[in-house]
Amino acid sequence: MRMRTRLTELLNIRYPILQGAMYAISTPDLVSAVSNAGGAGILTDAWDLEQLRENIRKIKKLTDQPFGVNLNMAGRFADRVWQSARVIAEEHVPFVTTGAGDPRPYIPMLKDAGVKVLSIAPNTRLAKRMEAAGVDGIIVEGMESGGHIGTMTTMSLMTNVIPEVEIPVVAAGGIADGRGLAAALAMGAAGVQIGSRFLLASECGSFHPKNVAKIIAADDEACITIGTTRGKGMRGLRSAFSEKYLEMELAGVPTEELNKFAANMTPTIAREGISEDGMNGMVMVGQSVEPLKKVQTAAEIVEEIMARAEETLKKITSMSLENE
Ligand SMILES: Cc1cc2nc3c(=O)[nH]c(=O)nc-3n(C[C@H](O)[C@H](O)[C@H](O)COP(=O)(O)O)c2cc1C
């Protein structure tokens, strides 16, 4: 089975589903499982370049299907993007995604190596700029998503960006089931990028079981955003830590102090899982948590999304305006 969209044609994949890069979570096992299931998995960059190369080679052993790498241009990675881009080009990775930085210097080298470039754009102006720079596709990621977030919603980004560019647009943020995929296609998107739902994939071995349990127990009122007033919003689940962070943030505590308070959050919660008292961090996940109720294989997730999308698209196409 396959579904043809401009994204599946561009990347030579069966289904228009990308598994969004998730730092330290989207490892070769998850990436290859999503690619084998007919979507495309996306690996995150690694600080150690040999580790990055090793991860890419491991994926190639686990799947002969297309996959991507997220070229990290933020934080401590900002000064050595060339090195990661070179490894990606040398390994002829099928595609990269880029965000949080200007990918234009790296585009010629990547394209010369046959690497397709999909750029995450936070608004129409930057989407147009990326299109003019020669990227192959745009990803718009709404603030419904888990992890670091922007300010616009997925619906407004699709409404604003899709009619303004010629290249395929992938919608991300808050899409967790087949109805979401069908809605994005109805809006003119060429496919979707999903992160949160794949946190519950059985191949997502680096995501701590305590964090998985927290997500399964969560409802849509459990989501919280912190850091938005300091220009770096993050979405995840309410915990004693995230409530405290927000309280300090809204009370005007200086950003350096907040950074100190949050300094160890990501590594600790990845290593130990969320603690009983919830003070060691925040489980990062998007707003569409209700469909995230069980652990499934990546293939089951992809097949379930595709079956529901097909059902929804059939329902939509049978609707028409009738004379009164
Ligand atoms: C735990 C977590 C970590 C993430 N880490 C990254 C990352 O390192 N780089 C990136 O480009 N996007 C990252 N994202 C965003 C995803 O790639 C994806 O675009 C997003 O999850 C889509 O929205 P959803 O969470 O509603 O599915 C992360 C998302 C989550 C939930």
mmCIF file of C-alpha atoms and ligand atoms in Angstrom:
data_model
loop_
_atom_site.group_PDB
_atom_site.id
_atom_site.type_symbol
_atom_site.label_atom_id
_atom_site.label_comp_id
_atom_site.label_asym_id
_atom_site.label_seq_id
_atom_site.Cartn_x
_atom_site.Cartn_y
_atom_site.Cartn_z
ATOM 1 C CA MET A 1 0.000 0.000 0.000
ATOM 2 C CA ARG A 2 1.093 3.572 -0.567
ATOM 3 C CA MET A 3 -0.296 7.085 -0.722
ATOM 4 C CA ARG A 4 1.028 9.495 -3.312
ATOM 5 C CA THR A 5 1.650 13.074 -2.241
ATOM 6 C CA ARG A 6 4.368 15.550 -3.180
ATOM 7 C CA LEU A 7 6.236 14.491 -0.024
ATOM 8 C CA THR A 8 6.159 10.770 -0.807
ATOM 9 C CA GLU A 9 7.325 11.558 -4.345
ATOM 10 C CA LEU A 10 10.095 13.870 -3.098
ATOM 11 C CA LEU A 11 11.490 11.409 -0.559
ATOM 12 C CA ASN A 12 10.485 8.188 -2.307
ATOM 13 C CA ILE A 13 8.532 6.911 0.708
ATOM 14 C CA ARG A 14 5.212 5.036 0.893
ATOM 15 C CA TYR A 15 3.347 7.196 3.413
ATOM 16 C CA PRO A 16 3.458 10.980 4.026
ATOM 17 C CA ILE A 17 4.580 10.634 7.647
ATOM 18 C CA LEU A 18 7.888 11.894 9.049
ATOM 19 C CA GLN A 19 8.962 11.011 12.587
ATOM 20 C CA GLY A 20 10.239 14.346 13.885
ATOM 21 C CA ALA A 21 13.774 14.515 15.244
ATOM 22 C CA MET A 22 13.845 14.335 19.054
ATOM 23 C CA TYR A 23 17.163 15.033 20.685
ATOM 24 C CA ALA A 24 18.653 11.944 22.373
ATOM 25 C CA ILE A 25 15.358 10.115 21.724
ATOM 26 C CA SER A 26 15.194 9.479 17.977
ATOM 27 C CA THR A 27 17.934 6.870 17.889
ATOM 28 C CA PRO A 28 18.700 4.479 14.993
ATOM 29 C CA ASP A 29 16.219 1.883 16.282
ATOM 30 C CA LEU A 30 13.269 4.282 16.164
ATOM 31 C CA VAL A 31 14.370 5.986 12.942
ATOM 32 C CA SER A 32 14.795 2.712 11.048
ATOM 33 C CA ALA A 33 11.522 1.305 12.433
ATOM 34 C CA VAL A 34 9.549 4.303 11.110
ATOM 35 C CA SER A 35 11.317 4.105 7.741
ATOM 36 C CA ASN A 36 10.673 0.366 7.508
ATOM 37 C CA ALA A 37 7.004 1.086 8.287
ATOM 38 C CA GLY A 38 6.714 3.288 5.184
ATOM 39 C CA GLY A 39 7.203 6.748 6.707
ATOM 40 C CA ALA A 40 10.620 8.303 7.252
ATOM 41 C CA GLY A 41 12.448 8.458 10.555
ATOM 42 C CA ILE A 42 14.727 11.385 11.400
ATOM 43 C CA LEU A 43 17.901 11.029 13.481
ATOM 44 C CA THR A 44 19.223 13.860 15.639
ATOM 45 C CA ASP A 45 22.735 15.211 15.382
ATOM 46 C CA ALA A 46 25.291 13.890 17.886
ATOM 47 C CA TRP A 47 27.927 16.006 19.593
ATOM 48 C CA ASP A 48 30.544 13.386 18.800
ATOM 49 C CA LEU A 49 30.918 13.353 14.991
ATOM 50 C CA GLU A 50 32.043 9.738 14.907
ATOM 51 C CA GLN A 51 28.887 8.881 16.871
ATOM 52 C CA LEU A 52 26.831 10.712 14.247
ATOM 53 C CA ARG A 53 28.524 8.715 11.474
ATOM 54 C CA GLU A 54 28.084 5.485 13.419
ATOM 55 C CA ASN A 55 24.372 6.215 13.984
ATOM 56 C CA ILE A 56 23.861 6.885 10.278
ATOM 57 C CA ARG A 57 25.628 3.639 9.356
ATOM 58 C CA LYS A 58 23.604 1.717 11.915
ATOM 59 C CA ILE A 59 20.367 3.009 10.358
ATOM 60 C CA LYS A 60 21.599 1.932 6.916
ATOM 61 C CA LYS A 61 22.111 -1.577 8.286
ATOM 62 C CA LEU A 62 18.614 -1.635 9.798
ATOM 63 C CA THR A 63 16.731 -0.285 6.792
ATOM 64 C CA ASP A 64 17.151 0.156 3.060
ATOM 65 C CA GLN A 65 14.415 2.821 3.094
ATOM 66 C CA PRO A 66 14.927 6.619 3.062
ATOM 67 C CA PHE A 67 15.581 8.392 6.374
ATOM 68 C CA GLY A 68 16.693 11.857 7.482
ATOM 69 C CA VAL A 69 19.028 13.615 9.890
ATOM 70 C CA ASN A 70 18.196 16.839 11.721
ATOM 71 C CA LEU A 71 21.106 19.244 11.229
ATOM 72 C CA ASN A 72 21.413 20.970 14.589
ATOM 73 C CA MET A 73 22.313 24.652 14.272
ATOM 74 C CA ALA A 74 21.452 25.766 17.805
ATOM 75 C CA GLY A 75 23.257 26.080 21.135
ATOM 76 C CA ARG A 76 26.658 24.432 21.351
ATOM 77 C CA PHE A 77 26.170 22.912 17.875
ATOM 78 C CA ALA A 78 26.037 26.369 16.264
ATOM 79 C CA ASP A 79 29.824 26.623 15.765
ATOM 80 C CA ARG A 80 30.328 23.271 14.124
ATOM 81 C CA VAL A 81 27.424 22.871 11.712
ATOM 82 C CA TRP A 82 29.900 22.465 8.813
ATOM 83 C CA GLN A 83 31.339 19.353 10.378
ATOM 84 C CA SER A 84 27.973 17.649 10.858
ATOM 85 C CA ALA A 85 26.858 18.732 7.380
ATOM 86 C CA ARG A 86 30.042 17.212 5.933
ATOM 87 C CA VAL A 87 29.407 13.864 7.648
ATOM 88 C CA ILE A 88 25.803 13.904 6.376
ATOM 89 C CA ALA A 89 26.991 14.678 2.832
ATOM 90 C CA GLU A 90 29.765 12.059 2.928
ATOM 91 C CA GLU A 91 27.275 9.447 4.084
ATOM 92 C CA HIS A 92 24.757 10.496 1.371
ATOM 93 C CA VAL A 93 21.903 10.648 3.885
ATOM 94 C CA PRO A 94 18.641 10.827 1.850
ATOM 95 C CA PHE A 95 17.428 14.078 3.457
ATOM 96 C CA VAL A 96 18.083 16.601 6.223
ATOM 97 C CA THR A 97 15.791 18.829 8.214
ATOM 98 C CA THR A 98 17.084 22.179 9.409
ATOM 99 C CA GLY A 99 15.711 24.634 11.944
ATOM 100 C CA ALA A 100 16.771 27.262 14.496
ATOM 101 C CA GLY A 101 19.424 28.755 12.242
ATOM 102 C CA ASP A 102 20.261 29.730 8.654
ATOM 103 C CA PRO A 103 20.833 26.595 6.525
ATOM 104 C CA ARG A 104 21.757 28.496 3.352
ATOM 105 C CA PRO A 105 25.570 28.098 3.567
ATOM 106 C CA TYR A 106 25.230 24.296 3.697
ATOM 107 C CA ILE A 107 22.629 23.805 0.962
ATOM 108 C CA PRO A 108 25.036 23.555 -2.046
ATOM 109 C CA MET A 109 27.248 20.936 -0.379
ATOM 110 C CA LEU A 110 24.254 18.869 0.738
ATOM 111 C CA LYS A 111 22.521 19.052 -2.629
ATOM 112 C CA ASP A 112 25.750 18.156 -4.477
ATOM 113 C CA ALA A 113 25.812 14.979 -2.391
ATOM 114 C CA GLY A 114 22.200 14.218 -3.348
ATOM 115 C CA VAL A 115 20.826 15.129 0.090
ATOM 116 C CA LYS A 116 17.339 16.681 -0.022
ATOM 117 C CA VAL A 117 16.819 19.640 2.329
ATOM 118 C CA LEU A 118 13.621 20.312 4.265
ATOM 119 C CA SER A 119 13.702 23.509 6.251
ATOM 120 C CA ILE A 120 11.629 24.200 9.363
ATOM 121 C CA ALA A 121 10.184 27.700 8.910
ATOM 122 C CA PRO A 122 8.364 29.605 11.670
ATOM 123 C CA ASN A 123 6.519 32.040 9.372
ATOM 124 C CA THR A 124 5.671 32.868 5.744
ATOM 125 C CA ARG A 125 8.554 35.318 5.263
ATOM 126 C CA LEU A 126 11.183 32.753 6.211
ATOM 127 C CA ALA A 127 9.415 29.989 4.279
ATOM 128 C CA LYS A 128 9.655 32.134 1.138
ATOM 129 C CA ARG A 129 13.291 32.927 1.875
ATOM 130 C CA MET A 130 14.092 29.226 2.221
ATOM 131 C CA GLU A 131 12.268 28.443 -1.008
ATOM 132 C CA ALA A 132 14.314 31.110 -2.803
ATOM 133 C CA ALA A 133 17.487 29.548 -1.340
ATOM 134 C CA GLY A 134 16.626 26.262 -3.060
ATOM 135 C CA VAL A 135 15.381 23.973 -0.303
ATOM 136 C CA ASP A 136 13.201 21.070 -1.423
ATOM 137 C CA GLY A 137 10.439 21.437 1.143
ATOM 138 C CA ILE A 138 9.231 23.410 4.139
ATOM 139 C CA ILE A 139 8.183 22.088 7.532
ATOM 140 C CA VAL A 140 5.855 24.322 9.516
ATOM 141 C CA GLU A 141 5.742 23.430 13.185
ATOM 142 C CA GLY A 142 2.945 24.862 15.282
ATOM 143 C CA MET A 143 3.108 25.608 18.985
ATOM 144 C CA GLU A 144 0.908 22.603 19.779
ATOM 145 C CA SER A 145 4.039 20.464 19.486
ATOM 146 C CA GLY A 146 6.153 19.052 22.283
ATOM 147 C CA GLY A 147 9.619 20.369 23.099
ATOM 148 C CA HIS A 148 10.760 23.845 22.001
ATOM 149 C CA ILE A 149 7.898 25.816 20.495
ATOM 150 C CA GLY A 150 7.226 28.937 18.465
ATOM 151 C CA THR A 151 4.248 31.231 18.713
ATOM 152 C CA MET A 152 1.958 30.302 15.806
ATOM 153 C CA THR A 153 -0.451 27.386 15.649
ATOM 154 C CA THR A 154 -0.260 24.621 13.069
ATOM 155 C CA MET A 155 -3.599 25.727 11.584
ATOM 156 C CA SER A 156 -2.498 29.327 11.120
ATOM 157 C CA LEU A 157 0.883 28.265 9.703
ATOM 158 C CA MET A 158 -0.823 25.977 7.169
ATOM 159 C CA THR A 159 -3.309 28.725 6.316
ATOM 160 C CA ASN A 160 -0.600 31.333 5.868
ATOM 161 C CA VAL A 161 2.368 29.462 4.395
ATOM 162 C CA ILE A 162 0.951 26.785 2.056
ATOM 163 C CA PRO A 163 -0.564 29.167 -0.544
ATOM 164 C CA GLU A 164 2.588 31.298 -0.579
ATOM 165 C CA VAL A 165 5.182 28.711 -1.623
ATOM 166 C CA GLU A 166 5.448 26.321 -4.583
ATOM 167 C CA ILE A 167 7.461 23.598 -2.839
ATOM 168 C CA PRO A 168 5.849 20.883 -0.658
ATOM 169 C CA VAL A 169 4.916 21.869 2.900
ATOM 170 C CA VAL A 170 4.895 19.394 5.781
ATOM 171 C CA ALA A 171 2.695 20.201 8.799
ATOM 172 C CA ALA A 172 3.865 19.471 12.347
ATOM 173 C CA GLY A 173 2.524 20.125 15.815
ATOM 174 C CA GLY A 174 -0.530 18.552 17.405
ATOM 175 C CA ILE A 175 -0.923 15.855 14.745
ATOM 176 C CA ALA A 176 -1.256 12.487 16.441
ATOM 177 C CA ASP A 177 -3.747 10.440 14.438
ATOM 178 C CA GLY A 178 -5.194 9.848 10.994
ATOM 179 C CA ARG A 179 -7.740 12.640 11.308
ATOM 180 C CA GLY A 180 -4.825 15.035 11.827
ATOM 181 C CA LEU A 181 -3.061 13.720 8.719
ATOM 182 C CA ALA A 182 -6.288 14.000 6.688
ATOM 183 C CA ALA A 183 -6.830 17.563 7.964
ATOM 184 C CA ALA A 184 -3.299 18.558 6.986
ATOM 185 C CA LEU A 185 -3.727 17.062 3.501
ATOM 186 C CA ALA A 186 -7.074 18.883 3.193
ATOM 187 C CA MET A 187 -5.236 22.113 4.007
ATOM 188 C CA GLY A 188 -2.851 21.449 1.121
ATOM 189 C CA ALA A 189 0.065 20.039 3.126
ATOM 190 C CA ALA A 190 2.080 17.298 1.428
ATOM 191 C CA GLY A 191 2.452 15.309 4.653
ATOM 192 C CA VAL A 192 2.984 15.534 8.384
ATOM 193 C CA GLN A 193 5.809 15.396 10.886
ATOM 194 C CA ILE A 194 4.917 13.704 14.164
ATOM 195 C CA GLY A 195 7.023 13.627 17.324
ATOM 196 C CA SER A 196 4.960 13.010 20.449
ATOM 197 C CA ARG A 197 3.053 9.945 19.239
ATOM 198 C CA PHE A 198 6.341 8.190 18.448
ATOM 199 C CA LEU A 199 7.486 8.648 22.054
ATOM 200 C CA LEU A 200 5.192 5.687 22.719
ATOM 201 C CA ALA A 201 6.736 3.493 20.012
ATOM 202 C CA SER A 202 8.187 0.292 21.433
ATOM 203 C CA GLU A 203 11.391 1.000 19.442
ATOM 204 C CA CYS A 204 11.791 4.293 21.334
ATOM 205 C CA GLY A 205 14.032 2.573 23.866
ATOM 206 C CA SER A 206 15.872 5.666 25.042
ATOM 207 C CA PHE A 207 12.703 7.270 26.377
ATOM 208 C CA HIS A 208 12.387 6.347 30.055
ATOM 209 C CA PRO A 209 9.412 4.063 30.974
ATOM 210 C CA LYS A 210 8.431 6.440 33.810
ATOM 211 C CA ASN A 211 8.024 9.218 31.220
ATOM 212 C CA VAL A 212 5.997 6.913 28.972
ATOM 213 C CA ALA A 213 3.685 6.105 31.918
ATOM 214 C CA LYS A 214 3.268 9.822 32.666
ATOM 215 C CA ILE A 215 2.177 10.512 29.089
ATOM 216 C CA ILE A 216 -0.280 7.600 29.051
ATOM 217 C CA ALA A 217 -1.840 8.896 32.295
ATOM 218 C CA ALA A 218 -2.038 12.494 31.004
ATOM 219 C CA ASP A 219 -5.092 14.250 29.645
ATOM 220 C CA ASP A 220 -5.193 17.449 27.624
ATOM 221 C CA GLU A 221 -5.301 19.595 30.765
ATOM 222 C CA ALA A 222 -1.952 18.185 31.847
ATOM 223 C CA CYS A 223 -0.017 20.213 29.242
ATOM 224 C CA ILE A 224 1.869 23.341 30.173
ATOM 225 C CA THR A 225 4.241 25.779 28.475
ATOM 226 C CA ILE A 226 7.155 27.379 30.230
ATOM 227 C CA GLY A 227 9.680 29.953 29.080
ATOM 228 C CA THR A 228 7.439 31.740 26.581
ATOM 229 C CA THR A 229 7.957 35.138 28.233
ATOM 230 C CA ARG A 230 11.735 34.632 27.839
ATOM 231 C CA GLY A 231 11.573 33.832 24.131
ATOM 232 C CA LYS A 232 12.213 30.096 24.481
ATOM 233 C CA GLY A 233 8.946 28.355 25.077
ATOM 234 C CA MET A 234 8.863 24.668 25.885
ATOM 235 C CA ARG A 235 5.815 22.428 26.033
ATOM 236 C CA GLY A 236 5.444 19.417 28.271
ATOM 237 C CA LEU A 237 3.487 18.003 31.166
ATOM 238 C CA ARG A 238 2.660 19.690 34.444
ATOM 239 C CA SER A 239 5.013 18.635 37.219
ATOM 240 C CA ALA A 240 6.166 20.206 40.467
ATOM 241 C CA PHE A 241 9.203 21.411 38.489
ATOM 242 C CA SER A 242 7.284 22.961 35.570
ATOM 243 C CA GLU A 243 4.736 24.614 37.918
ATOM 244 C CA LYS A 244 7.579 26.067 39.991
ATOM 245 C CA TYR A 245 9.423 27.254 36.864
ATOM 246 C CA LEU A 246 6.293 29.008 35.606
ATOM 247 C CA GLU A 247 5.655 30.599 38.973
ATOM 248 C CA MET A 248 9.230 31.960 39.048
ATOM 249 C CA GLU A 249 9.001 33.055 35.399
ATOM 250 C CA LEU A 250 5.754 34.968 35.925
ATOM 251 C CA ALA A 251 7.115 36.514 39.128
ATOM 252 C CA GLY A 252 9.906 38.053 37.017
ATOM 253 C CA VAL A 253 12.821 35.985 38.349
ATOM 254 C CA PRO A 254 15.907 36.860 36.226
ATOM 255 C CA THR A 255 16.490 34.547 33.250
ATOM 256 C CA GLU A 256 19.970 33.488 34.481
ATOM 257 C CA GLU A 257 18.404 32.251 37.713
ATOM 258 C CA LEU A 258 15.711 30.383 35.799
ATOM 259 C CA ASN A 259 18.369 28.814 33.564
ATOM 260 C CA LYS A 260 20.236 27.691 36.671
ATOM 261 C CA PHE A 261 17.039 26.197 38.097
ATOM 262 C CA ALA A 262 16.449 24.245 34.848
ATOM 263 C CA ALA A 263 20.103 23.443 34.064
ATOM 264 C CA ASN A 264 20.033 19.717 34.692
ATOM 265 C CA MET A 265 16.478 19.061 33.674
ATOM 266 C CA THR A 266 16.919 17.362 30.281
ATOM 267 C CA PRO A 267 19.790 14.984 31.110
ATOM 268 C CA THR A 268 18.291 14.031 34.481
ATOM 269 C CA ILE A 269 14.839 13.276 33.231
ATOM 270 C CA ALA A 270 16.250 11.296 30.297
ATOM 271 C CA ARG A 271 18.487 9.227 32.588
ATOM 272 C CA GLU A 272 16.182 8.701 35.563
ATOM 273 C CA GLY A 273 12.686 9.418 34.269
ATOM 274 C CA ILE A 274 10.337 11.818 36.040
ATOM 275 C CA SER A 275 10.759 11.489 39.816
ATOM 276 C CA GLU A 276 7.973 10.721 42.320
ATOM 277 C CA ASP A 277 7.940 14.323 43.517
ATOM 278 C CA GLY A 278 8.100 15.696 39.941
ATOM 279 C CA MET A 279 10.900 18.096 40.871
ATOM 280 C CA ASN A 280 13.561 16.767 38.470
ATOM 281 C CA GLY A 281 12.041 18.132 35.274
ATOM 282 C CA MET A 282 9.250 18.152 32.746
ATOM 283 C CA VAL A 283 8.246 15.375 30.350
ATOM 284 C CA MET A 284 8.211 17.093 26.961
ATOM 285 C CA VAL A 285 5.191 16.198 24.863
ATOM 286 C CA GLY A 286 2.714 17.998 22.598
ATOM 287 C CA GLN A 287 -0.866 19.044 23.284
ATOM 288 C CA SER A 288 -2.554 16.200 21.404
ATOM 289 C CA VAL A 289 -2.087 13.665 24.192
ATOM 290 C CA GLU A 290 -5.484 11.955 24.262
ATOM 291 C CA PRO A 291 -4.614 9.457 21.460
ATOM 292 C CA LEU A 292 -1.372 8.571 23.276
ATOM 293 C CA LYS A 293 -2.751 5.766 25.400
ATOM 294 C CA LYS A 294 -0.629 2.717 24.657
ATOM 295 C CA VAL A 295 2.785 1.543 23.568
ATOM 296 C CA GLN A 296 2.717 0.203 20.008
ATOM 297 C CA THR A 297 5.333 -0.645 17.417
ATOM 298 C CA ALA A 298 6.195 2.137 14.984
ATOM 299 C CA ALA A 299 4.614 0.023 12.233
ATOM 300 C CA GLU A 300 1.338 -0.237 14.186
ATOM 301 C CA ILE A 301 1.327 3.522 14.753
ATOM 302 C CA VAL A 302 1.951 4.270 11.072
ATOM 303 C CA GLU A 303 -0.625 1.732 9.840
ATOM 304 C CA GLU A 304 -3.258 2.997 12.317
ATOM 305 C CA ILE A 305 -2.686 6.598 11.241
ATOM 306 C CA MET A 306 -2.910 5.691 7.551
ATOM 307 C CA ALA A 307 -6.090 3.601 7.975
ATOM 308 C CA ARG A 308 -7.831 6.398 9.897
ATOM 309 C CA ALA A 309 -6.633 9.025 7.412
ATOM 310 C CA GLU A 310 -8.070 7.044 4.516
ATOM 311 C CA GLU A 311 -11.409 6.612 6.319
ATOM 312 C CA THR A 312 -11.519 10.349 7.114
ATOM 313 C CA LEU A 313 -10.596 11.398 3.578
ATOM 314 C CA LYS A 314 -13.380 9.178 2.181
ATOM 315 C CA LYS A 315 -15.888 10.809 4.557
ATOM 316 C CA ILE A 316 -14.725 14.276 3.542
ATOM 317 C CA THR A 317 -14.857 13.590 -0.187
ATOM 318 C CA SER A 318 -18.426 12.280 0.101
ATOM 319 C CA MET A 319 -19.591 15.637 1.502
ATOM 320 C CA SER A 320 -21.088 18.193 -0.825
ATOM 321 C CA LEU A 321 -23.209 21.307 -0.789
ATOM 322 C CA GLU A 322 -26.856 20.580 -1.503
ATOM 323 C CA ASN A 323 -29.623 22.860 -2.702
ATOM 324 C CA GLU A 324 -32.009 23.668 0.153
HETATM 325 C C1 LIG B 1 10.562 15.266 23.343
HETATM 326 C C2 LIG B 1 10.713 16.040 22.071
HETATM 327 C C3 LIG B 1 11.987 16.408 21.640
HETATM 328 C C4 LIG B 1 12.155 17.117 20.449
HETATM 329 N N1 LIG B 1 13.412 17.432 20.008
HETATM 330 C C5 LIG B 1 13.582 18.046 18.811
HETATM 331 C C6 LIG B 1 14.889 18.275 18.285
HETATM 332 O O1 LIG B 1 15.904 17.923 18.903
HETATM 333 N N2 LIG B 1 14.999 18.910 17.081
HETATM 334 C C7 LIG B 1 13.898 19.291 16.353
HETATM 335 O O2 LIG B 1 14.043 19.852 15.263
HETATM 336 N N3 LIG B 1 12.633 19.069 16.815
HETATM 337 C C8 LIG B 1 12.466 18.447 18.020
HETATM 338 N N4 LIG B 1 11.192 18.163 18.468
HETATM 339 C C9 LIG B 1 10.032 18.488 17.601
HETATM 340 C C10 LIG B 1 9.636 17.250 16.735
HETATM 341 O O3 LIG B 1 10.616 16.948 15.791
HETATM 342 C C11 LIG B 1 8.291 17.461 15.998
HETATM 343 O O4 LIG B 1 8.371 18.485 15.042
HETATM 344 C C12 LIG B 1 7.146 17.766 16.954
HETATM 345 O O5 LIG B 1 7.190 16.858 18.028
HETATM 346 C C13 LIG B 1 5.804 17.668 16.246
HETATM 347 O O6 LIG B 1 4.742 17.947 17.118
HETATM 348 P P1 LIG B 1 4.014 16.846 18.073
HETATM 349 O O7 LIG B 1 4.914 16.742 19.261
HETATM 350 O O8 LIG B 1 2.704 17.447 18.395
HETATM 351 O O9 LIG B 1 3.933 15.577 17.285
HETATM 352 C C14 LIG B 1 11.003 17.470 19.675
HETATM 353 C C15 LIG B 1 9.736 17.088 20.128
HETATM 354 C C16 LIG B 1 9.571 16.369 21.300
HETATM 355 C C17 LIG B 1 8.195 15.957 21.725
#
